[in-house]
Amino acid sequence: QVRLVESGGGLVQAGDSLRLSCVASERTFSSVAMGWFRQAPGKEREFVARISRSGATTDYADSVKGRFTISRDYANNTMFLQMDGLKPEDTAVYYCAAGPYYSTYSSGYTYWGQGTQVTVSS
């Protein structure tokens, strides 16, 4: 029932910025916690950032802390991931997720988007 659609990925150079967007269902957006995950080739899907239902609480993976910012816009049912100071190691498919739990684990989320590719060249 809940659908998530990511956008904003692309090919950038190291040090550049990107803003990822995830549009969610209107009826459920304010009732779910949300998060961003990423998966690089040959690696497991890993936690990037999470945000609570109210947007008051956020958390980040150590690898992106200080560079990425997660937020949500209730008026437009959209979650964002602002990525600054991108590094080649950030290259991955990025997925937005939503669910009943504020979690750093993928198992804590029920709904997933299709992913958007982020490629950072050196």
Coordinates of C-alpha atoms in Angstrom, one line a residue:
Q1 CA 0.0 0.0 0.0
V2 CA 2.8 2.4 0.9
R3 CA 5.0 3.3 -2.0
L4 CA 8.3 5.0 -2.0
V5 CA 10.0 6.6 -5.0
E6 CA 13.6 7.9 -4.8
S7 CA 15.2 10.4 -7.1
G8 CA 18.3 12.7 -7.2
G9 CA 21.1 10.2 -7.9
G10 CA 23.7 10.8 -10.5
L11 CA 27.4 11.0 -11.4
V12 CA 29.4 13.5 -9.6
Q13 CA 33.0 14.3 -8.7
A14 CA 34.6 13.9 -5.3
G15 CA 33.8 16.8 -3.1
D16 CA 30.5 17.6 -4.9
S17 CA 27.0 17.5 -3.4
L18 CA 23.8 15.7 -4.2
R19 CA 20.3 15.7 -2.6
L20 CA 18.3 12.6 -2.7
S21 CA 14.5 12.7 -2.4
C22 CA 12.0 10.0 -1.5
V23 CA 8.3 10.7 -2.0
A24 CA 5.9 8.6 0.2
S25 CA 2.2 8.0 0.4
E26 CA 0.3 10.9 1.8
R27 CA -1.8 9.0 4.3
T28 CA 1.1 7.2 6.0
F29 CA 4.0 9.6 5.8
S30 CA 3.6 11.1 9.2
S31 CA 3.0 7.8 10.9
V32 CA 6.3 6.0 10.0
A33 CA 9.9 6.3 10.8
M34 CA 12.1 6.5 7.7
G35 CA 15.7 5.8 6.7
W36 CA 18.3 5.7 4.0
F37 CA 20.4 2.6 3.2
R38 CA 22.9 2.0 0.5
Q39 CA 24.4 -1.0 -1.3
A40 CA 27.7 -1.0 -3.1
P41 CA 28.7 -3.7 -5.6
G42 CA 29.7 -6.9 -3.7
K43 CA 28.7 -5.6 -0.3
E44 CA 25.7 -5.9 2.0
R45 CA 23.1 -3.2 2.2
E46 CA 24.2 -0.8 5.0
F47 CA 22.6 1.8 7.1
V48 CA 23.2 5.4 6.2
A49 CA 20.7 7.6 8.2
R50 CA 17.4 7.4 10.0
I51 CA 14.8 9.9 11.1
S52 CA 11.9 9.5 13.6
R53 CA 8.2 9.9 12.8
S54 CA 8.2 13.5 14.1
G55 CA 11.5 14.3 12.5
A56 CA 12.9 15.3 15.9
T57 CA 15.5 12.5 16.1
T58 CA 18.1 11.5 13.6
D59 CA 21.1 9.2 13.5
Y60 CA 23.9 8.6 11.0
A61 CA 26.4 5.9 10.2
D62 CA 29.9 6.9 11.2
S63 CA 31.1 6.9 7.6
V64 CA 28.7 9.7 6.7
K65 CA 28.4 11.6 9.9
G66 CA 29.2 15.3 9.4
R67 CA 28.7 15.1 5.7
F68 CA 25.1 13.8 5.2
T69 CA 21.9 15.3 6.6
I70 CA 18.5 13.6 6.7
S71 CA 15.3 15.5 6.9
R72 CA 11.6 15.2 6.0
D73 CA 9.1 17.6 4.6
Y74 CA 5.6 16.8 5.8
A75 CA 3.8 19.2 3.5
N76 CA 5.1 17.3 0.5
N77 CA 5.4 13.8 1.9
T78 CA 9.1 13.8 1.1
M79 CA 12.2 12.6 2.8
F80 CA 15.6 14.0 1.8
L81 CA 19.2 13.0 2.1
Q82 CA 21.6 16.0 1.6
M83 CA 25.0 14.6 0.8
D84 CA 28.0 17.0 0.9
G85 CA 31.6 16.3 0.5
L86 CA 31.0 13.1 -1.5
K87 CA 33.7 10.5 -1.7
P88 CA 34.3 7.7 -4.2
E89 CA 33.5 5.3 -1.3
D90 CA 30.0 6.7 -1.2
T91 CA 29.3 5.1 -4.6
A92 CA 26.3 2.8 -4.2
V93 CA 22.6 2.4 -4.9
Y94 CA 20.7 4.4 -2.3
Y95 CA 17.4 3.1 -1.0
C96 CA 14.8 4.9 1.1
A97 CA 12.8 2.9 3.6
A98 CA 9.8 3.4 5.9
G99 CA 8.4 1.4 8.8
P100 CA 7.0 1.3 12.3
Y101 CA 10.4 1.3 14.0
Y102 CA 13.1 3.9 14.3
S103 CA 16.0 1.5 13.5
T104 CA 19.5 1.2 12.0
Y105 CA 18.6 -2.3 10.8
S106 CA 17.0 -3.1 7.4
S107 CA 14.7 -5.5 9.2
G108 CA 13.1 -2.6 11.0
Y109 CA 11.6 -1.3 7.8
T110 CA 8.6 -2.6 5.9
Y111 CA 8.5 -0.5 2.8
W112 CA 11.3 0.1 0.3
G113 CA 11.9 2.2 -2.8
Q114 CA 13.5 0.9 -6.0
G115 CA 16.8 2.7 -5.4
T116 CA 18.7 5.5 -7.1
Q117 CA 22.3 5.2 -8.3
V118 CA 25.0 7.5 -6.8
T119 CA 28.4 7.4 -8.5
V120 CA 31.3 9.5 -7.2
S121 CA 34.4 9.7 -9.3
S122 CA 37.8 10.8 -8.2

